mmCIF file of N, CA and C in Angstrom:
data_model
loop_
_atom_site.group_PDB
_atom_site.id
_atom_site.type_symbol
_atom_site.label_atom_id
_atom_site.label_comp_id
_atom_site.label_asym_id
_atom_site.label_seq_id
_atom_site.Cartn_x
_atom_site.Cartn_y
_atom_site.Cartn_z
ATOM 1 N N UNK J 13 72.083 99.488 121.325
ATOM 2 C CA UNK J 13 73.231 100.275 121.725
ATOM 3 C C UNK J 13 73.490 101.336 120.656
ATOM 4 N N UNK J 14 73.979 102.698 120.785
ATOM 5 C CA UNK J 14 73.778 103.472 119.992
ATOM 6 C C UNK J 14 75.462 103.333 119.416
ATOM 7 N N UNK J 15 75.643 104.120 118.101
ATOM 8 C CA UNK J 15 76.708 104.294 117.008
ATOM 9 C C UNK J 15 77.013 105.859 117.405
ATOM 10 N N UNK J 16 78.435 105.740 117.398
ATOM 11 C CA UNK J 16 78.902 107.172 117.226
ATOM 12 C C UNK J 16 80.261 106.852 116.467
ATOM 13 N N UNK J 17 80.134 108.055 115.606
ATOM 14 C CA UNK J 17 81.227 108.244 114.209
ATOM 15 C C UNK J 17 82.214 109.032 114.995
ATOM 16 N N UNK J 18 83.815 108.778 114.882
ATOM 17 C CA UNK J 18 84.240 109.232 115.315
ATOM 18 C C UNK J 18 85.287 109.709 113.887
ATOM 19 N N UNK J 19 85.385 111.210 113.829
ATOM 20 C CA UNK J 19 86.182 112.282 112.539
ATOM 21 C C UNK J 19 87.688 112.001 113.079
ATOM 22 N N UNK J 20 88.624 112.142 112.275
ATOM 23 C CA UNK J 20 89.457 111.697 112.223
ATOM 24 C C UNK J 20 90.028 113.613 111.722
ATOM 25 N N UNK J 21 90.040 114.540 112.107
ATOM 26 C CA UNK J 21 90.337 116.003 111.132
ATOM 27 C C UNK J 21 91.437 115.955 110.722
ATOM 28 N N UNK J 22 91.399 116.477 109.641
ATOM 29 C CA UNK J 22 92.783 116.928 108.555
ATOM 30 C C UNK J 22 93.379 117.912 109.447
ATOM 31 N N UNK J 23 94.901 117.250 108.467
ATOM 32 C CA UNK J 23 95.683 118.097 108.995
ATOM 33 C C UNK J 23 96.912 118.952 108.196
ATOM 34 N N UNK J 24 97.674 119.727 108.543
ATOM 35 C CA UNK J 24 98.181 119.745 106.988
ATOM 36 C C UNK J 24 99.430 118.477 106.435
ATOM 37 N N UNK J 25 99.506 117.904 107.441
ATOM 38 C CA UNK J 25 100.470 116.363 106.981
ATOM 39 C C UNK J 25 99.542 115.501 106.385
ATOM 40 N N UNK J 26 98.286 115.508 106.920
ATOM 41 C CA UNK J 26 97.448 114.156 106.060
ATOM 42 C C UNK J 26 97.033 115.027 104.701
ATOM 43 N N UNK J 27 96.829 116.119 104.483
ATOM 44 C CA UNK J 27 96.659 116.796 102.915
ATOM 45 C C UNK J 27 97.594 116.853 102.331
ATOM 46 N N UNK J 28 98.792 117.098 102.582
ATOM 47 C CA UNK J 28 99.909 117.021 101.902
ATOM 48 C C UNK J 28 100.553 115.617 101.284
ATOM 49 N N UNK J 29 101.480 115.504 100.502
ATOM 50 C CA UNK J 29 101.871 114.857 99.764
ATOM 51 C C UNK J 29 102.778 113.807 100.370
ATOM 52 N N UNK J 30 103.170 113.707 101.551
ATOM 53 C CA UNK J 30 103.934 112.834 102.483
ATOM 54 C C UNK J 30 103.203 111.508 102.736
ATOM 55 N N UNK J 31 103.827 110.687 102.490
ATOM 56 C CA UNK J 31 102.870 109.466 102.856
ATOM 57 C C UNK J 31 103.019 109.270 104.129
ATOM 58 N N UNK J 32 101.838 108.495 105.044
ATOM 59 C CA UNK J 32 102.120 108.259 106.522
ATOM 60 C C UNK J 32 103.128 107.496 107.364
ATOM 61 N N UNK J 33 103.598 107.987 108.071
ATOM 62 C CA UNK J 33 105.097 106.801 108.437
ATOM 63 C C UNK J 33 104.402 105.455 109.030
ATOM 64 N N UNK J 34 105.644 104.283 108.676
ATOM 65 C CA UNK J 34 105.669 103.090 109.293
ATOM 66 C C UNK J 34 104.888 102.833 110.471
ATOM 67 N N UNK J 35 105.425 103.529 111.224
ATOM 68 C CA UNK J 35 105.094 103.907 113.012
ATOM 69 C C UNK J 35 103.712 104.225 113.107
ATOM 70 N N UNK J 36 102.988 105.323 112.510
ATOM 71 C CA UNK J 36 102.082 105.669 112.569
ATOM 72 C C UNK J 36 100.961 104.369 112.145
ATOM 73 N N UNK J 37 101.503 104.104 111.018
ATOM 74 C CA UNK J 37 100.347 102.763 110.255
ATOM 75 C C UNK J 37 100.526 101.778 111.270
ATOM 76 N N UNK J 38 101.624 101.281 111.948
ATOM 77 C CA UNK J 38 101.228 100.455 112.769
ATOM 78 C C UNK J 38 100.789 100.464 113.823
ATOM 79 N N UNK J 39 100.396 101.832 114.746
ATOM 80 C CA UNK J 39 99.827 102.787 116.019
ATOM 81 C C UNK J 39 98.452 101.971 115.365
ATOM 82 N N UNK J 40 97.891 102.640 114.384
ATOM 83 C CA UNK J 40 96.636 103.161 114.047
ATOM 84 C C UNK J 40 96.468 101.436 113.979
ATOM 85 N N UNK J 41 97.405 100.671 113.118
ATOM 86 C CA UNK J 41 96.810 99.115 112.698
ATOM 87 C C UNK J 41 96.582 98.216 114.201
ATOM 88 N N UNK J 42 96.804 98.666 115.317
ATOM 89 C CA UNK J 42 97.233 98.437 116.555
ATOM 90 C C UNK J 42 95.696 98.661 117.380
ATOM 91 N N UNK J 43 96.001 100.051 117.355
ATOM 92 C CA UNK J 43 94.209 100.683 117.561
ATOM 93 C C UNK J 43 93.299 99.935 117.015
ATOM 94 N N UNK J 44 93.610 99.787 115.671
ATOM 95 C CA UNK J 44 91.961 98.905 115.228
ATOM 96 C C UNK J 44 91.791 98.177 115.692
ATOM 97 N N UNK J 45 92.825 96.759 116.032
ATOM 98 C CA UNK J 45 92.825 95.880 116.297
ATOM 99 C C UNK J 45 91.544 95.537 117.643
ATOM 100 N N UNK J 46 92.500 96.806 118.752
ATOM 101 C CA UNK J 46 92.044 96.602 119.919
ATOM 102 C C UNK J 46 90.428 96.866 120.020
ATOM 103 N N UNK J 47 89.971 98.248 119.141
ATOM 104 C CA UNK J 47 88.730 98.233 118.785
ATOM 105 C C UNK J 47 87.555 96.932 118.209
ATOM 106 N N UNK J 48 88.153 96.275 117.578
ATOM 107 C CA UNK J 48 88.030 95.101 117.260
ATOM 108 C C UNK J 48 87.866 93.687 118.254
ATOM 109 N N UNK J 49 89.276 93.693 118.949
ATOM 110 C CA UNK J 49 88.806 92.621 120.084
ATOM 111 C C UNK J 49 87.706 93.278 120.860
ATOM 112 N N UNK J 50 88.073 94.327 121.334
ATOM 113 C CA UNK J 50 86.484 94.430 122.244
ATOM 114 C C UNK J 50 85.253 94.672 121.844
ATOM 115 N N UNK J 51 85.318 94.376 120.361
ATOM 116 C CA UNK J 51 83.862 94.110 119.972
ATOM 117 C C UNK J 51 83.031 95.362 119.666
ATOM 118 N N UNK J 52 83.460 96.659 119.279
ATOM 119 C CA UNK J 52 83.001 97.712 119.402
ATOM 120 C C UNK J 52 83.138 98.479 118.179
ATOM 121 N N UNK J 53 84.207 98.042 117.112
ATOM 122 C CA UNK J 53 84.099 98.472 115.802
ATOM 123 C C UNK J 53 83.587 97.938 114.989
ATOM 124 N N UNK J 54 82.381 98.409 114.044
ATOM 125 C CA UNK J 54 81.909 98.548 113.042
ATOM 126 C C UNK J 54 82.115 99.182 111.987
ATOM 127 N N UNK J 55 83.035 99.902 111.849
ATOM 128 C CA UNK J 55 83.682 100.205 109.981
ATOM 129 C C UNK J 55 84.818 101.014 110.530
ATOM 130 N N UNK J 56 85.553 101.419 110.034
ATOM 131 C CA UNK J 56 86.681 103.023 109.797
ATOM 132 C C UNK J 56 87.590 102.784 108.536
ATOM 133 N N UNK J 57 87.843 104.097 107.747
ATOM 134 C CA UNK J 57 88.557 104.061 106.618
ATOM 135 C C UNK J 57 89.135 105.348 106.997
ATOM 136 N N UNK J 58 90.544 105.037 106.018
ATOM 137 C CA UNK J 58 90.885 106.682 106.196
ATOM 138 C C UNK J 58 90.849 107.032 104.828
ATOM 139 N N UNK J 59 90.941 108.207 104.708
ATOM 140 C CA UNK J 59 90.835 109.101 103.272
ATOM 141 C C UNK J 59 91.678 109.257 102.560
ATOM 142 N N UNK J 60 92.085 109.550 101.178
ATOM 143 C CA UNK J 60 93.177 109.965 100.422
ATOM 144 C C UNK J 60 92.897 111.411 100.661
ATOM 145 N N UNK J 61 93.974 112.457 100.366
ATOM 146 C CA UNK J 61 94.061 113.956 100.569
ATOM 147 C C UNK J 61 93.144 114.195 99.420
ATOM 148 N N UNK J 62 92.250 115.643 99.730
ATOM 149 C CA UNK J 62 91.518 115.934 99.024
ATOM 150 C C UNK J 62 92.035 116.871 97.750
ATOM 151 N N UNK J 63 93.322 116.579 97.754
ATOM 152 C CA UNK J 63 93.830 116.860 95.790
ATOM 153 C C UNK J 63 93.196 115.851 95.166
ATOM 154 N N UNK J 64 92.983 114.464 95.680
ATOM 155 C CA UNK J 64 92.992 113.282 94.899
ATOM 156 C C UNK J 64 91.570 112.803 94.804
ATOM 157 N N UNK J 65 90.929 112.819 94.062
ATOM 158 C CA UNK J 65 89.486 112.049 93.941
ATOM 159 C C UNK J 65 89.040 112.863 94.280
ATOM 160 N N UNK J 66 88.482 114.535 95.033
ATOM 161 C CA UNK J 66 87.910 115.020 95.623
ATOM 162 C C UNK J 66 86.917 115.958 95.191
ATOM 163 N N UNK J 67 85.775 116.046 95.518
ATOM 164 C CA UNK J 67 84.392 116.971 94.773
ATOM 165 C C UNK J 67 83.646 117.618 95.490
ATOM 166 N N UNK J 68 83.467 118.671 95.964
ATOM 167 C CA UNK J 68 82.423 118.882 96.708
ATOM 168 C C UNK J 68 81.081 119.716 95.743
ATOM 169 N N UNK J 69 80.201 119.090 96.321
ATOM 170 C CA UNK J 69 78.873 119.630 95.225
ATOM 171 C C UNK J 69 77.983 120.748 96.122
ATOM 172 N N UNK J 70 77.698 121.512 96.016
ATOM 173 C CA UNK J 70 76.507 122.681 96.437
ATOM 174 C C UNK J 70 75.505 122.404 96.085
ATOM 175 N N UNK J 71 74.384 121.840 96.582
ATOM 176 C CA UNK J 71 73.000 121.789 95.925
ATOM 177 C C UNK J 71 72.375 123.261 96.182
ATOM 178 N N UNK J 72 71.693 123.491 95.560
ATOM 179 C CA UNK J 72 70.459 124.533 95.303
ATOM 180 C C UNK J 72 69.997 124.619 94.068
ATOM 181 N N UNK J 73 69.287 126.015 93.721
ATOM 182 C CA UNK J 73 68.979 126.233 92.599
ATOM 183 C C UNK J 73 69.626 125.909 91.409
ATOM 184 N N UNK J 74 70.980 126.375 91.518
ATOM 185 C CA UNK J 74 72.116 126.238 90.860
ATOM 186 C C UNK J 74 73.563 125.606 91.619
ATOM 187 N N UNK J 75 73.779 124.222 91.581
ATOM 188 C CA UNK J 75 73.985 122.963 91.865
ATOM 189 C C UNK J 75 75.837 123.680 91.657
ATOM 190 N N UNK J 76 76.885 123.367 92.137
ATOM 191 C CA UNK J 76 77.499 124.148 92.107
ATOM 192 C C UNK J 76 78.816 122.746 92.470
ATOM 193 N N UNK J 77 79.586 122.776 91.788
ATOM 194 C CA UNK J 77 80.350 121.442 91.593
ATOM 195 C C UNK J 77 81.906 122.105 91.826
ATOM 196 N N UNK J 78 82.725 121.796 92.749
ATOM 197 C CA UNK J 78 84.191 121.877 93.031
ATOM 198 C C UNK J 78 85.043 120.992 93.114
ATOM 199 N N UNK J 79 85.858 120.702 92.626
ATOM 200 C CA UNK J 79 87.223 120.275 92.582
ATOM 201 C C UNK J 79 88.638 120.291 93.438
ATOM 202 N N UNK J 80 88.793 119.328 94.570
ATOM 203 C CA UNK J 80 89.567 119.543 95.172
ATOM 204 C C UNK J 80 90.894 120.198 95.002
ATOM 205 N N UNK J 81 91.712 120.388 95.559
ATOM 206 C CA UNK J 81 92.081 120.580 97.297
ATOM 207 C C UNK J 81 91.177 121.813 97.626
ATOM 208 N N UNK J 82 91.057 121.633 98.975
ATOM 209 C CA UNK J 82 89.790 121.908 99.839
ATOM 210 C C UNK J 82 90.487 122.526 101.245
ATOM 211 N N UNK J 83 89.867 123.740 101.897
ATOM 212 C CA UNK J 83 90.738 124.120 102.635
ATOM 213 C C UNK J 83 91.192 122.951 104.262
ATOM 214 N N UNK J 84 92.072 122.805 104.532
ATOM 215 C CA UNK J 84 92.122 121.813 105.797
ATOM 216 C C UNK J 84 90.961 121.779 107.135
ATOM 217 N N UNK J 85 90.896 122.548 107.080
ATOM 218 C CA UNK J 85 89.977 123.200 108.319
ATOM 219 C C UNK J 85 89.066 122.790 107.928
ATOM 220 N N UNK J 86 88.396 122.412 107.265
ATOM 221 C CA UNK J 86 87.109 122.092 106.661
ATOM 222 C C UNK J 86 86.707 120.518 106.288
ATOM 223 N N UNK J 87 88.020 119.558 106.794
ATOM 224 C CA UNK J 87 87.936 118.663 106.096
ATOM 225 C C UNK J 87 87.999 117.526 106.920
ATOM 226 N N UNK J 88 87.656 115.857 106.999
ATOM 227 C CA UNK J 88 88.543 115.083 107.703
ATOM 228 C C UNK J 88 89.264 113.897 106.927
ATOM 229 N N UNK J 89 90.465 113.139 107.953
ATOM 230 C CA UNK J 89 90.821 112.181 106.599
ATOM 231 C C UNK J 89 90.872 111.063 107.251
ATOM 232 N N UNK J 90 89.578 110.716 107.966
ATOM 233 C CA UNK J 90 89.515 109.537 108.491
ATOM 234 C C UNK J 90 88.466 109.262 109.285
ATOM 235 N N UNK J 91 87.601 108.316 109.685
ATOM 236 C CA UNK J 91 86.776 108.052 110.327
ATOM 237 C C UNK J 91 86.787 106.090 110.803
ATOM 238 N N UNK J 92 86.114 106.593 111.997
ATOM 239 C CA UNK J 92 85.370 104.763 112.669
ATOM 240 C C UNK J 92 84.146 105.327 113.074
ATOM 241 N N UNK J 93 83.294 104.282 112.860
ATOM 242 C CA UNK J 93 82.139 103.606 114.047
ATOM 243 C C UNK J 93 82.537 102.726 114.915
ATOM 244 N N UNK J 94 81.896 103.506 115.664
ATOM 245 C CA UNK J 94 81.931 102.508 117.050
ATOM 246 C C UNK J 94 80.274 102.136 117.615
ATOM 247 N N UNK J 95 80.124 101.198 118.418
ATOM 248 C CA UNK J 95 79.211 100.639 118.803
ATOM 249 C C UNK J 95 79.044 100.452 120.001
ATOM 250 N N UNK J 96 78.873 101.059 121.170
ATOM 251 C CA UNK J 96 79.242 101.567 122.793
ATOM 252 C C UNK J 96 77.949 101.860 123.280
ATOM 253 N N UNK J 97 77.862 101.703 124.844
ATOM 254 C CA UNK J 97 76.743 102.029 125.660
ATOM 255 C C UNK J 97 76.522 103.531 125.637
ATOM 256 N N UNK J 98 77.407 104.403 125.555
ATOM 257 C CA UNK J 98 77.367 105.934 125.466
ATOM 258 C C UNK J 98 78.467 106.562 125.152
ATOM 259 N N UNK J 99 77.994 108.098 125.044
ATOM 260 C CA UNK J 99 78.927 108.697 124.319
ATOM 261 C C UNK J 99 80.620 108.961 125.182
ATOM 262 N N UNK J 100 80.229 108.802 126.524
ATOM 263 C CA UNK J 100 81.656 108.574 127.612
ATOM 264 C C UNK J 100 82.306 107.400 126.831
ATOM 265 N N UNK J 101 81.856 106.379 126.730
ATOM 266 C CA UNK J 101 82.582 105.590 125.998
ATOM 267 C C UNK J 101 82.635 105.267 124.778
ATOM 268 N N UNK J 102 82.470 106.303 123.904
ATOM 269 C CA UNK J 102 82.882 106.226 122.625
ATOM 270 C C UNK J 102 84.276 107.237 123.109
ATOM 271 N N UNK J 103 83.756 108.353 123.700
ATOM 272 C CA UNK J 103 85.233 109.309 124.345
ATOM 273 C C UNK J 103 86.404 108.582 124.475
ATOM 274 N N UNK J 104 86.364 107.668 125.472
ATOM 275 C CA UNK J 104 87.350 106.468 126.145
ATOM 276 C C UNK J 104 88.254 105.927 125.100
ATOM 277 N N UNK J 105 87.683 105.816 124.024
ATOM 278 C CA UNK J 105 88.187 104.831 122.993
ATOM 279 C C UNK J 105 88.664 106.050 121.993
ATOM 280 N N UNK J 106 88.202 106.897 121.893
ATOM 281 C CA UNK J 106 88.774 108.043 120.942
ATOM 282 C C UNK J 106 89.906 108.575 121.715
ATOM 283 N N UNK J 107 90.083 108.683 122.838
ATOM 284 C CA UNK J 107 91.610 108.728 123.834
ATOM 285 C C UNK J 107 92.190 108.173 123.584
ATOM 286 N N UNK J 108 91.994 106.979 123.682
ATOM 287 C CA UNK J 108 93.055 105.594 122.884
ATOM 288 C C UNK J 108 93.590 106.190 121.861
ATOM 289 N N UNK J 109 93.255 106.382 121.073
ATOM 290 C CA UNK J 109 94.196 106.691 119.438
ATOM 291 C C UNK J 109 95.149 107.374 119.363
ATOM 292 N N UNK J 110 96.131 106.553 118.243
ATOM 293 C CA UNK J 110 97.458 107.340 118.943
ATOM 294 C C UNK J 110 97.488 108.796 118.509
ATOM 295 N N UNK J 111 98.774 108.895 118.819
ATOM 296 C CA UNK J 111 98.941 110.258 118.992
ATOM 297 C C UNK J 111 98.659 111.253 117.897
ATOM 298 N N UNK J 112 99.370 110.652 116.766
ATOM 299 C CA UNK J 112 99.613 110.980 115.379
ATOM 300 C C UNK J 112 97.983 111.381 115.036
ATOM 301 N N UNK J 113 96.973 110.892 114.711
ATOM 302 C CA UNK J 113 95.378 111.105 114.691
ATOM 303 C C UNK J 113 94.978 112.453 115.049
ATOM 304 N N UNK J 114 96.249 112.888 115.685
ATOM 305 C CA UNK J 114 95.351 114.697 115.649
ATOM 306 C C UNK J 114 94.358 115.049 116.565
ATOM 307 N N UNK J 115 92.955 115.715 115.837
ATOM 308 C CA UNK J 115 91.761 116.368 116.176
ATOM 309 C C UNK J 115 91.172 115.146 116.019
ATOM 310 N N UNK J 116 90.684 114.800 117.287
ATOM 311 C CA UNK J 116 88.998 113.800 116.892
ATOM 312 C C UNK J 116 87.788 114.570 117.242
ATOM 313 N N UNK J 117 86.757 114.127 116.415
ATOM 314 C CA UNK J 117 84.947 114.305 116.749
ATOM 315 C C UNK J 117 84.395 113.296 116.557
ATOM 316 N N UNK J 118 83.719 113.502 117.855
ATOM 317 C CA UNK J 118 82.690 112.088 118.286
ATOM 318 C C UNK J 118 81.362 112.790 118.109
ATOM 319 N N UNK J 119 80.715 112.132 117.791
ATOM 320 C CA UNK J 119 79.276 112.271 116.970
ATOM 321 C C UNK J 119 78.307 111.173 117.028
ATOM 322 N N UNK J 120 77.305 111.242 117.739
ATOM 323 C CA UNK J 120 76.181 109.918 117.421
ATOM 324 C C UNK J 120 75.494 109.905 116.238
ATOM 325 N N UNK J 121 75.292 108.820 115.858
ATOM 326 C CA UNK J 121 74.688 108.266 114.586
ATOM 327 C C UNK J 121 73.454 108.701 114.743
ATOM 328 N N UNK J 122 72.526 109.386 114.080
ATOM 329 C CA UNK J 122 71.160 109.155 113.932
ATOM 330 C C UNK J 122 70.432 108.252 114.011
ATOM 331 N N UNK J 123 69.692 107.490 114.777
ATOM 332 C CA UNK J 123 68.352 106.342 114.779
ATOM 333 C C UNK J 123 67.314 106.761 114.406
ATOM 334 N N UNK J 124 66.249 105.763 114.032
ATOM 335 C CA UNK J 124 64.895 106.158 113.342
ATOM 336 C C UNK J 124 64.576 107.097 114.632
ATOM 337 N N UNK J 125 64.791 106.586 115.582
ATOM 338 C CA UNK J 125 63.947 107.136 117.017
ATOM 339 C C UNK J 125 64.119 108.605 117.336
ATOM 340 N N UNK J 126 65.248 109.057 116.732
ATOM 341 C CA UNK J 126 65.561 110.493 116.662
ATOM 342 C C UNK J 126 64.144 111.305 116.190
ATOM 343 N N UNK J 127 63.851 111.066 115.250
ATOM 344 C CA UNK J 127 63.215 111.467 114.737
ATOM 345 C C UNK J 127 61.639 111.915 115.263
ATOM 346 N N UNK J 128 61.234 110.858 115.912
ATOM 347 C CA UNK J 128 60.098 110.735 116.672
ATOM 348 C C UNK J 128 59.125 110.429 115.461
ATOM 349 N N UNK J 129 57.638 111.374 115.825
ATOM 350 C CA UNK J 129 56.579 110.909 114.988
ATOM 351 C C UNK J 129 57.027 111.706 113.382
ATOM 352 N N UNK J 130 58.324 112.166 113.072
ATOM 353 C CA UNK J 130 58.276 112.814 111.578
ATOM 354 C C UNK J 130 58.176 111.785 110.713
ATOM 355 N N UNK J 131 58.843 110.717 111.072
ATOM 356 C CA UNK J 131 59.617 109.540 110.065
ATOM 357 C C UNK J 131 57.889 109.151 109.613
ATOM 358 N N UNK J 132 56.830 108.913 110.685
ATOM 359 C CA UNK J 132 55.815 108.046 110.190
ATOM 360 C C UNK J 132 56.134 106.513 110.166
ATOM 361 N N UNK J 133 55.258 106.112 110.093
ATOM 362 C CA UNK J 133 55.024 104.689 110.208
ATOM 363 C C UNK J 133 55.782 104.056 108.745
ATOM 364 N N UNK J 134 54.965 104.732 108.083
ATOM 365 C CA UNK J 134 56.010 104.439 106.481
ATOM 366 C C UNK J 134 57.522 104.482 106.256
ATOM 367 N N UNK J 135 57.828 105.906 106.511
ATOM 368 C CA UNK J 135 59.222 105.780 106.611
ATOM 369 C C UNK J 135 59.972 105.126 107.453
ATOM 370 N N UNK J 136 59.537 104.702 108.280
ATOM 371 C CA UNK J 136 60.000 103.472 109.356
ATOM 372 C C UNK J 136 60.271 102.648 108.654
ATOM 373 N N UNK J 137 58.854 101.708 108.097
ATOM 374 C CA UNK J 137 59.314 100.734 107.340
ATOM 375 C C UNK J 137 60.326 100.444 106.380
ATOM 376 N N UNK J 138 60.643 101.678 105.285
ATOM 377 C CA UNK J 138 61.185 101.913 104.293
ATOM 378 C C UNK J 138 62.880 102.361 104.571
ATOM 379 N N UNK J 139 63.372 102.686 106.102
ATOM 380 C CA UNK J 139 64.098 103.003 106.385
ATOM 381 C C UNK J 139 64.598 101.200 106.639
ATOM 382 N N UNK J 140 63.787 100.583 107.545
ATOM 383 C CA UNK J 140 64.126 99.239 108.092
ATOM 384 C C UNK J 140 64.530 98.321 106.542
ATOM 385 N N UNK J 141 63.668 98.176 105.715
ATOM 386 C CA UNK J 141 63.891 97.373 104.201
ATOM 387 C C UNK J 141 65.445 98.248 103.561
ATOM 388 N N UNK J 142 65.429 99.576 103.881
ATOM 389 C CA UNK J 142 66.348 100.106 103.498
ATOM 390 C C UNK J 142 68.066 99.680 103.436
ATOM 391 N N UNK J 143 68.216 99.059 105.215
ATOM 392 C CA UNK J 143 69.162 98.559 106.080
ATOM 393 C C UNK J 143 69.067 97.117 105.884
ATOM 394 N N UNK J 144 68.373 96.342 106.076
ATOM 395 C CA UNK J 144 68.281 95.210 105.557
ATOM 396 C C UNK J 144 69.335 95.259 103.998
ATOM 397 N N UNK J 145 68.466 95.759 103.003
ATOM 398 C CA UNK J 145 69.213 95.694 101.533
ATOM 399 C C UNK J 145 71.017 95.944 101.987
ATOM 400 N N UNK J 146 70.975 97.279 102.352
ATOM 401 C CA UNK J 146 72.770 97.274 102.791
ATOM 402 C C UNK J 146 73.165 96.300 103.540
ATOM 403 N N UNK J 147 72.635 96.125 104.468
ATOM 404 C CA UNK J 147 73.323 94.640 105.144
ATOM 405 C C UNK J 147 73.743 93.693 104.449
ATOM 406 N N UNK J 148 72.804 92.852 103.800
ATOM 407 C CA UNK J 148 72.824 92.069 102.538
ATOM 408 C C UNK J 148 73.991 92.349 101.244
ATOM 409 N N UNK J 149 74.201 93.655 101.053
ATOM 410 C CA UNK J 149 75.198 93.960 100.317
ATOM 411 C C UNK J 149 76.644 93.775 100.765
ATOM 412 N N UNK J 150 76.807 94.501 102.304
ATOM 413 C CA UNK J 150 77.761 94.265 102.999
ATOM 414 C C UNK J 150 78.050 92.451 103.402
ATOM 415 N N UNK J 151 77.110 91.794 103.456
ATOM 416 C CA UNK J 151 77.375 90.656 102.889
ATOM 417 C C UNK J 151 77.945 89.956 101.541
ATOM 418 N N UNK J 152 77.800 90.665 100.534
ATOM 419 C CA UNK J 152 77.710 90.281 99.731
ATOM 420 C C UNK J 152 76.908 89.268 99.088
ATOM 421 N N UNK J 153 75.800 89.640 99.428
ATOM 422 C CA UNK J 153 74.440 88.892 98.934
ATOM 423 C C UNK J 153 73.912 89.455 98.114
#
């Protein structure tokens, strides 16, 4: 069954300095839940505003390192996986969320299979040992 990430976009209340109301934390603690009984969530966190902890790096030639706050439009402050027969119903469930949540983007996860013959036989393997190790971690093994 395929994974789709669903963005959570900034807004200027989640960048700003207001903490989230009561109401809202319990909408959203509500939502998970239900994501949860039906068996369909696999991770979501939300973000601190990007004043706080925030970096964005430029790779190239010359590697290019920034320091948040970051313009809104550009940003999100929250995400889930979900785990669904298709992307209609990853939709379905991104409707669900309450109100407060804003802008969502639904997005499928990449599989090796995407890829077709680039990955190779090797990187197959090395991708599979790859997931294994995180699993194991996410265990705490």
């Amino acid at each position: 069954m395929p994974r789709f990430m669903v963005f959570v976009r900034a807004t200027p209340s989640s960048e700003g300095a207001a903490e989230p109301t009561p109401e809202i934390l319990s909408a959203v603690g509500t939502y998970n839940a239900s994501l949860l009984a039906a068996g369909v969530l696999l991770a979501g966190e939300g973000l601190v505003p990007s004043s706080r902890d925030s970096v964005r790096i430029t790779l190239g030639a010359s590697p290019k390192v920034e320091e948040g706050p970051f313009p809104t439009n550009e940003l999100v402050s929250g995400w889930w996986i979900l785990k669904v027969k298709d992307v209609q119903e990853a939709v379905e469930w991104a409707r669900k969320c309450p109100e407060g949540c804003g802008v969502l983007e639904v997005r499928r996860i990449a599989e090796m299979e995407d890829f077709g013959e680039a990955l190779g036989e090797e990187g197959r393997k090395r991708e599979a040992e790859m997931r294994e190790q995180v699993e194991k971690l996410a265990r705490g093994e």
